[in-house]
mmCIF file of C-alpha atoms in Angstrom:
data_model
loop_
_atom_site.group_PDB
_atom_site.id
_atom_site.type_symbol
_atom_site.label_atom_id
_atom_site.label_comp_id
_atom_site.label_asym_id
_atom_site.label_seq_id
_atom_site.Cartn_x
_atom_site.Cartn_y
_atom_site.Cartn_z
ATOM 1 C CA UNK O 18 114.876 95.234 116.653
ATOM 2 C CA UNK O 19 111.225 96.231 116.331
ATOM 3 C CA UNK O 20 108.687 93.825 114.807
ATOM 4 C CA UNK O 21 105.575 94.987 112.964
ATOM 5 C CA UNK O 22 102.704 93.077 111.371
ATOM 6 C CA UNK O 23 100.901 94.803 108.509
ATOM 7 C CA UNK O 24 97.663 93.235 107.327
ATOM 8 C CA UNK O 25 95.228 93.869 104.521
ATOM 9 C CA UNK O 26 94.259 92.066 101.397
ATOM 10 C CA UNK O 27 91.920 90.868 98.736
ATOM 11 C CA UNK O 28 92.425 93.888 96.478
ATOM 12 C CA UNK O 29 95.243 96.238 95.549
ATOM 13 C CA UNK O 30 93.412 98.995 97.398
ATOM 14 C CA UNK O 31 94.176 97.211 100.678
ATOM 15 C CA UNK O 32 97.571 95.747 99.770
ATOM 16 C CA UNK O 33 99.487 98.674 98.303
ATOM 17 C CA UNK O 34 98.790 101.171 101.108
ATOM 18 C CA UNK O 35 100.272 98.582 103.482
ATOM 19 C CA UNK O 36 103.285 98.191 101.190
ATOM 20 C CA UNK O 37 103.725 101.980 101.079
ATOM 21 C CA UNK O 38 103.823 102.050 104.894
ATOM 22 C CA UNK O 39 106.277 99.141 104.970
ATOM 23 C CA UNK O 40 108.560 101.112 102.662
ATOM 24 C CA UNK O 41 108.207 104.180 104.896
ATOM 25 C CA UNK O 42 109.012 102.170 108.035
ATOM 26 C CA UNK O 43 112.129 100.825 106.322
ATOM 27 C CA UNK O 44 113.195 104.319 105.275
ATOM 28 C CA UNK O 45 112.777 105.623 108.827
ATOM 29 C CA UNK O 46 114.067 102.677 110.887
ATOM 30 C CA UNK O 47 116.348 100.911 108.410
ATOM 31 C CA UNK O 48 117.520 97.460 109.555
ATOM 32 C CA UNK O 49 116.037 98.033 113.010
ATOM 33 C CA UNK O 50 112.576 96.916 111.867
ATOM 34 C CA UNK O 51 111.304 93.479 110.838
ATOM 35 C CA UNK O 52 108.025 93.428 108.911
ATOM 36 C CA UNK O 53 105.596 90.563 108.435
ATOM 37 C CA UNK O 54 102.513 90.794 106.228
ATOM 38 C CA UNK O 55 99.352 88.822 106.906
ATOM 39 C CA UNK O 56 96.877 88.244 104.079
ATOM 40 C CA UNK O 57 94.236 85.833 102.818
ATOM 41 C CA UNK O 58 95.174 82.495 101.307
ATOM 42 C CA UNK O 59 94.677 82.335 97.562
ATOM 43 C CA UNK O 60 94.424 86.110 97.107
ATOM 44 C CA UNK O 61 96.685 88.407 95.135
ATOM 45 C CA UNK O 62 98.745 89.483 98.141
ATOM 46 C CA UNK O 63 100.172 85.966 98.459
ATOM 47 C CA UNK O 64 102.031 86.561 95.170
ATOM 48 C CA UNK O 65 102.491 90.340 95.160
ATOM 49 C CA UNK O 66 104.018 90.706 98.626
ATOM 50 C CA UNK O 67 106.781 88.059 98.280
ATOM 51 C CA UNK O 68 107.607 89.507 94.843
ATOM 52 C CA UNK O 69 108.369 92.790 96.638
ATOM 53 C CA UNK O 70 110.709 91.040 99.049
ATOM 54 C CA UNK O 71 108.497 90.774 102.146
ATOM 55 C CA UNK O 72 107.404 87.757 104.182
ATOM 56 C CA UNK O 73 103.708 86.974 104.317
ATOM 57 C CA UNK O 74 101.486 84.559 106.212
ATOM 58 C CA UNK O 75 98.132 83.585 104.737
ATOM 59 C CA UNK O 76 94.949 83.012 106.713
ATOM 60 C CA UNK O 77 92.179 80.707 105.410
ATOM 61 C CA UNK O 78 89.682 83.571 105.633
ATOM 62 C CA UNK O 79 87.270 84.624 102.898
ATOM 63 C CA UNK O 80 84.705 87.345 102.414
ATOM 64 C CA UNK O 81 80.951 87.012 102.688
ATOM 65 C CA UNK O 82 79.398 86.603 99.232
ATOM 66 C CA UNK O 83 76.295 88.634 98.466
ATOM 67 C CA UNK O 84 74.460 85.574 97.170
ATOM 68 C CA UNK O 85 73.915 82.182 98.783
ATOM 69 C CA UNK O 86 76.932 80.012 97.967
ATOM 70 C CA UNK O 87 78.755 77.021 99.417
ATOM 71 C CA UNK O 88 81.621 79.334 100.385
ATOM 72 C CA UNK O 89 79.239 81.270 102.642
ATOM 73 C CA UNK O 90 78.263 78.034 104.396
ATOM 74 C CA UNK O 91 81.943 77.338 105.036
ATOM 75 C CA UNK O 92 82.637 80.852 106.329
ATOM 76 C CA UNK O 93 82.174 80.137 110.084
ATOM 77 C CA UNK O 94 84.711 77.301 109.872
ATOM 78 C CA UNK O 95 87.146 79.538 107.957
ATOM 79 C CA UNK O 96 86.807 82.241 110.614
ATOM 80 C CA UNK O 97 87.555 79.773 113.413
ATOM 81 C CA UNK O 98 90.615 78.409 111.572
ATOM 82 C CA UNK O 99 91.800 81.951 110.794
ATOM 83 C CA UNK O 100 91.516 83.072 114.406
ATOM 84 C CA UNK O 101 93.472 80.005 115.531
ATOM 85 C CA UNK O 102 96.236 80.652 112.993
ATOM 86 C CA UNK O 103 96.258 84.385 113.794
ATOM 87 C CA UNK O 104 96.915 83.620 117.460
ATOM 88 C CA UNK O 105 99.794 81.347 116.419
ATOM 89 C CA UNK O 106 101.282 84.065 114.187
ATOM 90 C CA UNK O 107 101.131 86.522 117.089
ATOM 91 C CA UNK O 108 102.847 84.054 119.428
ATOM 92 C CA UNK O 109 105.563 83.101 116.937
ATOM 93 C CA UNK O 110 106.378 86.548 115.551
ATOM 94 C CA UNK O 111 105.782 88.449 118.808
ATOM 95 C CA UNK O 112 105.143 91.857 117.195
ATOM 96 C CA UNK O 113 105.539 95.204 118.909
ATOM 97 C CA UNK O 114 102.565 96.578 116.947
ATOM 98 C CA UNK O 115 99.987 95.408 114.400
ATOM 99 C CA UNK O 116 98.418 97.640 111.745
ATOM 100 C CA UNK O 117 95.356 96.789 109.660
ATOM 101 C CA UNK O 118 94.599 98.289 106.271
ATOM 102 C CA UNK O 119 91.176 96.836 105.599
ATOM 103 C CA UNK O 120 89.936 93.743 103.838
ATOM 104 C CA UNK O 121 88.681 90.659 105.605
ATOM 105 C CA UNK O 122 92.227 89.328 106.103
ATOM 106 C CA UNK O 123 93.051 92.013 108.639
ATOM 107 C CA UNK O 124 90.246 91.323 111.121
ATOM 108 C CA UNK O 125 91.494 88.012 112.644
ATOM 109 C CA UNK O 126 95.080 89.184 113.164
ATOM 110 C CA UNK O 127 93.987 92.490 114.715
ATOM 111 C CA UNK O 128 91.555 90.693 116.998
ATOM 112 C CA UNK O 129 94.296 88.257 118.072
ATOM 113 C CA UNK O 130 96.751 91.106 118.705
ATOM 114 C CA UNK O 131 94.243 93.083 120.747
ATOM 115 C CA UNK O 132 93.451 90.078 122.897
ATOM 116 C CA UNK O 133 97.168 89.531 123.448
ATOM 117 C CA UNK O 134 97.596 93.102 124.662
ATOM 118 C CA UNK O 135 99.605 94.211 121.611
ATOM 119 C CA UNK O 136 98.945 97.793 120.446
ATOM 120 C CA UNK O 137 97.015 98.002 117.169
ATOM 121 C CA UNK O 138 96.446 100.693 114.565
ATOM 122 C CA UNK O 139 93.679 100.893 111.972
ATOM 123 C CA UNK O 140 93.924 102.689 108.651
ATOM 124 C CA UNK O 141 90.409 103.593 107.454
ATOM 125 C CA UNK O 142 90.582 104.463 103.767
ATOM 126 C CA UNK O 143 87.009 105.524 103.106
ATOM 127 C CA UNK O 144 84.819 108.390 104.210
ATOM 128 C CA UNK O 145 82.332 105.871 105.642
ATOM 129 C CA UNK O 146 83.886 103.367 108.034
ATOM 130 C CA UNK O 147 83.212 99.683 107.463
ATOM 131 C CA UNK O 148 81.674 97.404 110.067
ATOM 132 C CA UNK O 149 84.899 95.514 110.800
ATOM 133 C CA UNK O 150 86.884 98.676 111.470
ATOM 134 C CA UNK O 151 84.119 100.109 113.639
ATOM 135 C CA UNK O 152 84.232 96.971 115.814
ATOM 136 C CA UNK O 153 88.037 96.698 115.900
ATOM 137 C CA UNK O 154 88.385 100.418 116.678
ATOM 138 C CA UNK O 155 86.997 99.864 120.175
ATOM 139 C CA UNK O 156 90.355 98.429 121.268
ATOM 140 C CA UNK O 157 92.641 100.079 118.713
ATOM 141 C CA UNK O 158 95.148 102.576 120.096
ATOM 142 C CA UNK O 159 95.163 104.726 116.943
ATOM 143 C CA UNK O 160 92.893 105.164 113.914
ATOM 144 C CA UNK O 161 94.446 106.799 110.856
ATOM 145 C CA UNK O 162 91.864 108.309 108.500
ATOM 146 C CA UNK O 163 91.771 109.883 105.055
ATOM 147 C CA UNK O 164 88.794 112.188 105.602
ATOM 148 C CA UNK O 165 87.801 114.761 108.165
ATOM 149 C CA UNK O 166 84.675 114.244 110.263
ATOM 150 C CA UNK O 167 85.401 110.589 111.091
ATOM 151 C CA UNK O 168 84.642 111.161 114.776
ATOM 152 C CA UNK O 169 81.108 110.024 113.982
ATOM 153 C CA UNK O 170 82.585 106.510 113.713
ATOM 154 C CA UNK O 171 85.613 106.560 116.024
ATOM 155 C CA UNK O 172 86.732 108.089 119.314
ATOM 156 C CA UNK O 173 87.983 111.579 118.458
ATOM 157 C CA UNK O 174 91.029 111.381 120.740
ATOM 158 C CA UNK O 175 92.411 108.377 118.831
ATOM 159 C CA UNK O 176 91.929 109.726 115.295
ATOM 160 C CA UNK O 177 94.803 111.098 113.208
ATOM 161 C CA UNK O 178 94.311 112.525 109.719
ATOM 162 C CA UNK O 179 96.967 110.872 107.557
ATOM 163 C CA UNK O 180 95.395 110.429 104.136
ATOM 164 C CA UNK O 181 95.692 107.163 102.236
ATOM 165 C CA UNK O 182 99.250 105.860 101.800
ATOM 166 C CA UNK O 183 100.240 105.502 98.148
ATOM 167 C CA UNK O 184 103.319 104.138 96.488
ATOM 168 C CA UNK O 185 105.188 106.452 94.118
ATOM 169 C CA UNK O 186 105.368 110.221 94.083
ATOM 170 C CA UNK O 187 102.491 111.570 92.006
ATOM 171 C CA UNK O 188 102.379 114.718 94.050
ATOM 172 C CA UNK O 189 106.127 115.317 94.102
ATOM 173 C CA UNK O 190 107.246 115.293 90.452
ATOM 174 C CA UNK O 191 105.953 116.977 87.312
ATOM 175 C CA UNK O 192 105.918 114.876 84.161
ATOM 176 C CA UNK O 193 106.330 116.892 80.967
ATOM 177 C CA UNK O 194 102.929 117.108 79.227
ATOM 178 C CA UNK O 195 104.364 117.245 75.723
ATOM 179 C CA UNK O 196 106.261 114.022 76.451
ATOM 180 C CA UNK O 197 103.058 112.435 77.738
ATOM 181 C CA UNK O 198 101.082 113.519 74.675
ATOM 182 C CA UNK O 199 103.765 112.088 72.385
ATOM 183 C CA UNK O 200 103.622 108.785 74.295
ATOM 184 C CA UNK O 201 99.937 108.449 73.375
ATOM 185 C CA UNK O 202 100.339 109.839 69.852
ATOM 186 C CA UNK O 203 98.213 112.863 70.738
ATOM 187 C CA UNK O 204 98.320 116.496 69.651
ATOM 188 C CA UNK O 205 98.146 119.567 71.874
ATOM 189 C CA UNK O 206 95.340 121.017 69.729
ATOM 190 C CA UNK O 207 92.589 118.962 71.389
ATOM 191 C CA UNK O 208 91.896 118.354 75.107
ATOM 192 C CA UNK O 209 92.460 114.909 76.615
ATOM 193 C CA UNK O 210 89.970 112.815 78.595
ATOM 194 C CA UNK O 211 91.155 109.883 80.719
ATOM 195 C CA UNK O 212 88.594 107.113 81.268
ATOM 196 C CA UNK O 213 89.858 104.617 83.824
ATOM 197 C CA UNK O 214 87.978 101.784 85.500
ATOM 198 C CA UNK O 215 90.542 99.756 87.414
ATOM 199 C CA UNK O 216 92.814 96.879 86.424
ATOM 200 C CA UNK O 217 89.970 94.478 85.632
ATOM 201 C CA UNK O 218 87.781 97.144 84.057
ATOM 202 C CA UNK O 219 84.327 98.570 84.611
ATOM 203 C CA UNK O 220 81.340 97.492 82.506
ATOM 204 C CA UNK O 221 79.518 100.797 82.995
ATOM 205 C CA UNK O 222 82.416 102.974 81.792
ATOM 206 C CA UNK O 223 83.105 100.658 78.866
ATOM 207 C CA UNK O 224 79.449 100.759 77.839
ATOM 208 C CA UNK O 225 79.554 104.552 78.189
ATOM 209 C CA UNK O 226 82.481 104.696 75.771
ATOM 210 C CA UNK O 227 80.893 102.251 73.338
ATOM 211 C CA UNK O 228 77.686 104.273 73.269
ATOM 212 C CA UNK O 229 79.603 107.487 72.598
ATOM 213 C CA UNK O 230 82.025 106.070 70.012
ATOM 214 C CA UNK O 231 79.096 104.617 68.065
ATOM 215 C CA UNK O 232 77.845 108.175 67.462
ATOM 216 C CA UNK O 233 81.166 109.360 65.966
ATOM 217 C CA UNK O 234 82.217 109.231 62.343
ATOM 218 C CA UNK O 235 85.977 108.958 62.125
ATOM 219 C CA UNK O 236 87.026 111.813 64.415
ATOM 220 C CA UNK O 237 86.374 112.614 68.065
ATOM 221 C CA UNK O 238 86.020 116.160 69.438
ATOM 222 C CA UNK O 239 88.450 115.216 72.233
ATOM 223 C CA UNK O 240 91.318 112.785 72.591
ATOM 224 C CA UNK O 241 90.652 109.882 74.934
ATOM 225 C CA UNK O 242 92.859 107.505 76.907
ATOM 226 C CA UNK O 243 90.448 104.600 77.390
ATOM 227 C CA UNK O 244 91.550 101.976 79.886
ATOM 228 C CA UNK O 245 89.206 99.041 79.320
ATOM 229 C CA UNK O 246 90.557 96.598 81.922
ATOM 230 C CA UNK O 247 91.879 93.107 81.303
ATOM 231 C CA UNK O 248 88.492 91.428 81.767
ATOM 232 C CA UNK O 249 87.007 93.365 78.833
ATOM 233 C CA UNK O 250 90.154 93.618 76.703
ATOM 234 C CA UNK O 251 89.202 91.366 73.779
ATOM 235 C CA UNK O 252 85.597 92.585 73.597
ATOM 236 C CA UNK O 253 86.589 96.267 73.532
ATOM 237 C CA UNK O 254 89.410 95.695 71.066
ATOM 238 C CA UNK O 255 86.948 94.075 68.648
ATOM 239 C CA UNK O 256 84.583 96.993 69.131
ATOM 240 C CA UNK O 257 87.172 99.657 68.360
ATOM 241 C CA UNK O 258 88.322 97.691 65.306
ATOM 242 C CA UNK O 259 84.739 97.759 64.037
ATOM 243 C CA UNK O 260 84.366 101.464 64.936
ATOM 244 C CA UNK O 261 87.740 103.087 64.160
ATOM 245 C CA UNK O 262 88.009 106.638 65.505
ATOM 246 C CA UNK O 263 91.002 108.968 65.413
ATOM 247 C CA UNK O 264 92.220 110.236 68.759
ATOM 248 C CA UNK O 265 91.304 107.280 70.969
ATOM 249 C CA UNK O 266 94.093 105.379 72.728
ATOM 250 C CA UNK O 267 92.670 102.113 74.028
ATOM 251 C CA UNK O 268 94.497 99.809 76.439
ATOM 252 C CA UNK O 269 93.706 97.093 78.958
ATOM 253 C CA UNK O 270 96.052 98.489 81.592
ATOM 254 C CA UNK O 271 97.867 101.810 81.954
ATOM 255 C CA UNK O 272 101.563 101.172 82.525
ATOM 256 C CA UNK O 273 102.511 104.852 82.922
ATOM 257 C CA UNK O 274 99.938 106.556 85.124
ATOM 258 C CA UNK O 275 102.257 109.559 85.386
ATOM 259 C CA UNK O 276 101.908 110.051 81.622
ATOM 260 C CA UNK O 277 98.134 109.489 81.760
ATOM 261 C CA UNK O 278 97.658 112.115 84.476
ATOM 262 C CA UNK O 279 100.057 114.557 82.805
ATOM 263 C CA UNK O 280 98.176 114.304 79.510
ATOM 264 C CA UNK O 281 94.644 114.385 80.931
ATOM 265 C CA UNK O 282 92.601 117.573 81.221
ATOM 266 C CA UNK O 283 89.716 115.658 82.813
ATOM 267 C CA UNK O 284 89.237 112.172 84.292
ATOM 268 C CA UNK O 285 86.214 109.877 84.458
ATOM 269 C CA UNK O 286 86.764 107.266 87.155
ATOM 270 C CA UNK O 287 85.391 105.059 89.875
ATOM 271 C CA UNK O 288 85.850 106.410 93.404
ATOM 272 C CA UNK O 289 87.699 103.772 95.383
ATOM 273 C CA UNK O 290 89.724 105.157 98.259
ATOM 274 C CA UNK O 291 93.171 104.920 96.675
ATOM 275 C CA UNK O 292 91.936 106.251 93.335
ATOM 276 C CA UNK O 293 90.481 109.292 95.087
ATOM 277 C CA UNK O 294 93.768 109.906 96.899
ATOM 278 C CA UNK O 295 95.752 109.569 93.648
ATOM 279 C CA UNK O 296 93.551 112.127 91.937
ATOM 280 C CA UNK O 297 93.941 114.530 94.846
ATOM 281 C CA UNK O 298 97.729 114.252 94.576
ATOM 282 C CA UNK O 299 97.612 114.615 90.793
ATOM 283 C CA UNK O 300 95.253 117.603 91.146
ATOM 284 C CA UNK O 301 93.053 116.383 88.305
ATOM 285 C CA UNK O 302 89.462 117.504 87.650
ATOM 286 C CA UNK O 303 87.334 114.375 87.827
ATOM 287 C CA UNK O 304 83.862 113.020 87.195
ATOM 288 C CA UNK O 305 83.292 110.160 89.617
ATOM 289 C CA UNK O 306 81.007 107.272 88.690
ATOM 290 C CA UNK O 307 80.866 105.328 91.978
ATOM 291 C CA UNK O 308 80.548 101.567 91.824
ATOM 292 C CA UNK O 309 77.240 100.385 93.305
ATOM 293 C CA UNK O 310 78.705 96.922 93.923
ATOM 294 C CA UNK O 311 80.693 97.649 97.076
ATOM 295 C CA UNK O 312 79.920 97.235 100.751
ATOM 296 C CA UNK O 313 77.908 100.017 102.363
ATOM 297 C CA UNK O 314 78.042 102.034 99.114
ATOM 298 C CA UNK O 315 81.326 103.575 100.283
ATOM 299 C CA UNK O 316 82.366 104.709 96.783
ATOM 300 C CA UNK O 317 79.353 107.015 96.580
ATOM 301 C CA UNK O 318 80.203 108.408 99.997
ATOM 302 C CA UNK O 319 83.844 108.934 98.931
ATOM 303 C CA UNK O 320 82.748 110.751 95.780
ATOM 304 C CA UNK O 321 80.210 112.909 97.600
ATOM 305 C CA UNK O 322 82.817 113.891 100.189
ATOM 306 C CA UNK O 323 84.679 115.624 97.347
ATOM 307 C CA UNK O 324 81.668 116.806 95.358
ATOM 308 C CA UNK O 325 80.270 118.551 98.431
ATOM 309 C CA UNK O 326 83.469 120.603 98.562
ATOM 310 C CA UNK O 327 83.398 121.540 94.906
ATOM 311 C CA UNK O 328 86.369 119.225 94.266
ATOM 312 C CA UNK O 329 84.683 116.751 91.880
ATOM 313 C CA UNK O 330 81.509 115.966 89.961
ATOM 314 C CA UNK O 331 79.547 112.809 90.770
ATOM 315 C CA UNK O 332 77.268 110.923 88.364
ATOM 316 C CA UNK O 333 75.388 107.822 89.498
ATOM 317 C CA UNK O 334 76.315 104.521 87.876
ATOM 318 C CA UNK O 335 72.758 104.129 86.568
ATOM 319 C CA UNK O 336 73.016 107.463 84.724
ATOM 320 C CA UNK O 337 76.600 107.216 83.478
ATOM 321 C CA UNK O 338 76.092 105.588 80.065
ATOM 322 C CA UNK O 339 73.659 108.331 79.084
ATOM 323 C CA UNK O 340 74.991 111.360 80.945
ATOM 324 C CA UNK O 341 78.710 111.072 81.718
ATOM 325 C CA UNK O 342 80.178 111.811 78.271
ATOM 326 C CA UNK O 343 77.924 114.845 77.605
ATOM 327 C CA UNK O 344 78.905 116.197 81.019
ATOM 328 C CA UNK O 345 82.573 115.506 80.304
ATOM 329 C CA UNK O 346 82.431 117.331 76.952
ATOM 330 C CA UNK O 347 80.731 120.274 78.665
ATOM 331 C CA UNK O 348 83.358 120.433 81.433
ATOM 332 C CA UNK O 349 86.409 119.907 79.265
ATOM 333 C CA UNK O 350 85.572 122.999 77.230
ATOM 334 C CA UNK O 351 85.169 125.149 80.358
ATOM 335 C CA UNK O 352 88.682 126.077 81.458
ATOM 336 C CA UNK O 353 87.442 128.146 84.385
ATOM 337 C CA UNK O 354 85.443 125.248 85.824
ATOM 338 C CA UNK O 355 88.348 122.837 85.263
ATOM 339 C CA UNK O 356 90.652 125.217 87.094
ATOM 340 C CA UNK O 357 88.298 125.451 90.052
ATOM 341 C CA UNK O 358 87.915 121.675 90.308
ATOM 342 C CA UNK O 359 91.688 121.221 90.064
ATOM 343 C CA UNK O 360 92.352 123.824 92.749
ATOM 344 C CA UNK O 361 89.772 122.365 95.130
ATOM 345 C CA UNK O 362 90.839 118.734 94.767
ATOM 346 C CA UNK O 363 94.505 119.668 95.202
ATOM 347 C CA UNK O 364 93.672 121.195 98.605
ATOM 348 C CA UNK O 365 92.657 117.729 99.810
ATOM 349 C CA UNK O 366 95.972 116.075 98.915
ATOM 350 C CA UNK O 367 98.328 114.752 101.592
ATOM 351 C CA UNK O 368 101.764 114.086 100.134
ATOM 352 C CA UNK O 369 103.341 112.210 103.035
ATOM 353 C CA UNK O 370 100.559 109.802 104.041
ATOM 354 C CA UNK O 371 102.760 106.706 104.261
ATOM 355 C CA UNK O 372 105.265 108.488 106.506
ATOM 356 C CA UNK O 373 102.457 109.787 108.737
ATOM 357 C CA UNK O 374 101.047 106.292 109.259
ATOM 358 C CA UNK O 375 104.538 104.845 109.761
ATOM 359 C CA UNK O 376 105.345 107.386 112.475
ATOM 360 C CA UNK O 377 102.094 106.589 114.283
ATOM 361 C CA UNK O 378 103.100 102.904 114.284
ATOM 362 C CA UNK O 379 106.532 103.843 115.632
ATOM 363 C CA UNK O 380 104.882 105.827 118.456
ATOM 364 C CA UNK O 381 102.866 102.737 119.400
ATOM 365 C CA UNK O 382 106.023 100.629 119.538
ATOM 366 C CA UNK O 383 107.778 103.186 121.705
#
């Protein structure tokens, strides 16, 4: 029996890649592997992971807030407690390998494993490595990355290009477009734009849509799937009731992303690591509007990594409300440009990322 600890948390972007690898390890090793997750107390992983049938241990760790708060003053104590508990988890579970998928929850358990002589693996999701991963990489046996050129952050002989592990099979099945259009009540006579800002929503993209819808009078020149996010759901529903426009499907959360991608001719989106990987697998032309509210501006770096290869268009958050919809309307009417963007972004897709990371973990255990 092999034992593996997978750690990452705080957001779905750290949790679900770890889950995808857990599923891959189970497919490959079957009952010969025991998996334990380690996350942060009070965060979403403490509910999501058990719901998927996995064990999880929570550490009393928290992230550094960008403003002065009481939680920041308590951070040193939380780190000390987390390191103590991480060492206990390592002793009790006695893993053969530990893999970290980002988020502040993964740092204490990786540090404890490295100091116990247990082989560790890092999965760096972004094109610009974070501080924690750069520090932990010094003792990591393997670093799995989603972008080329990461040897400027990590030792080249320990890097493996795996892509970002995703659950599902966006790149392996083709959803019927006519079925997807019918799901949204759309016609095939007008192109479809997908505006998506994450599960909670994105103020900038919602303001962009509000500004554009306010200029319309009953009918839109394109059909739009507008995912507003749960945080903005009531506000945006009131707005669309006051400004009714044919051809706009508004929702707080997209239940069927396969339908959304199948219907969409163009996407406007943030550029978090997993979102970028999804769009590569889906092969969708995209305008990225990177969030400026992330550490080390990694969303801009992710977006530029694709834009520099002709695989996406990037518009700064500060310009999006004014410029993104005009650019989208220009692009969506240019089939040649859409085809080029689709072809270039598809070249960056890696269909078997979870299996690649899983096999690297298995090598460490062997």
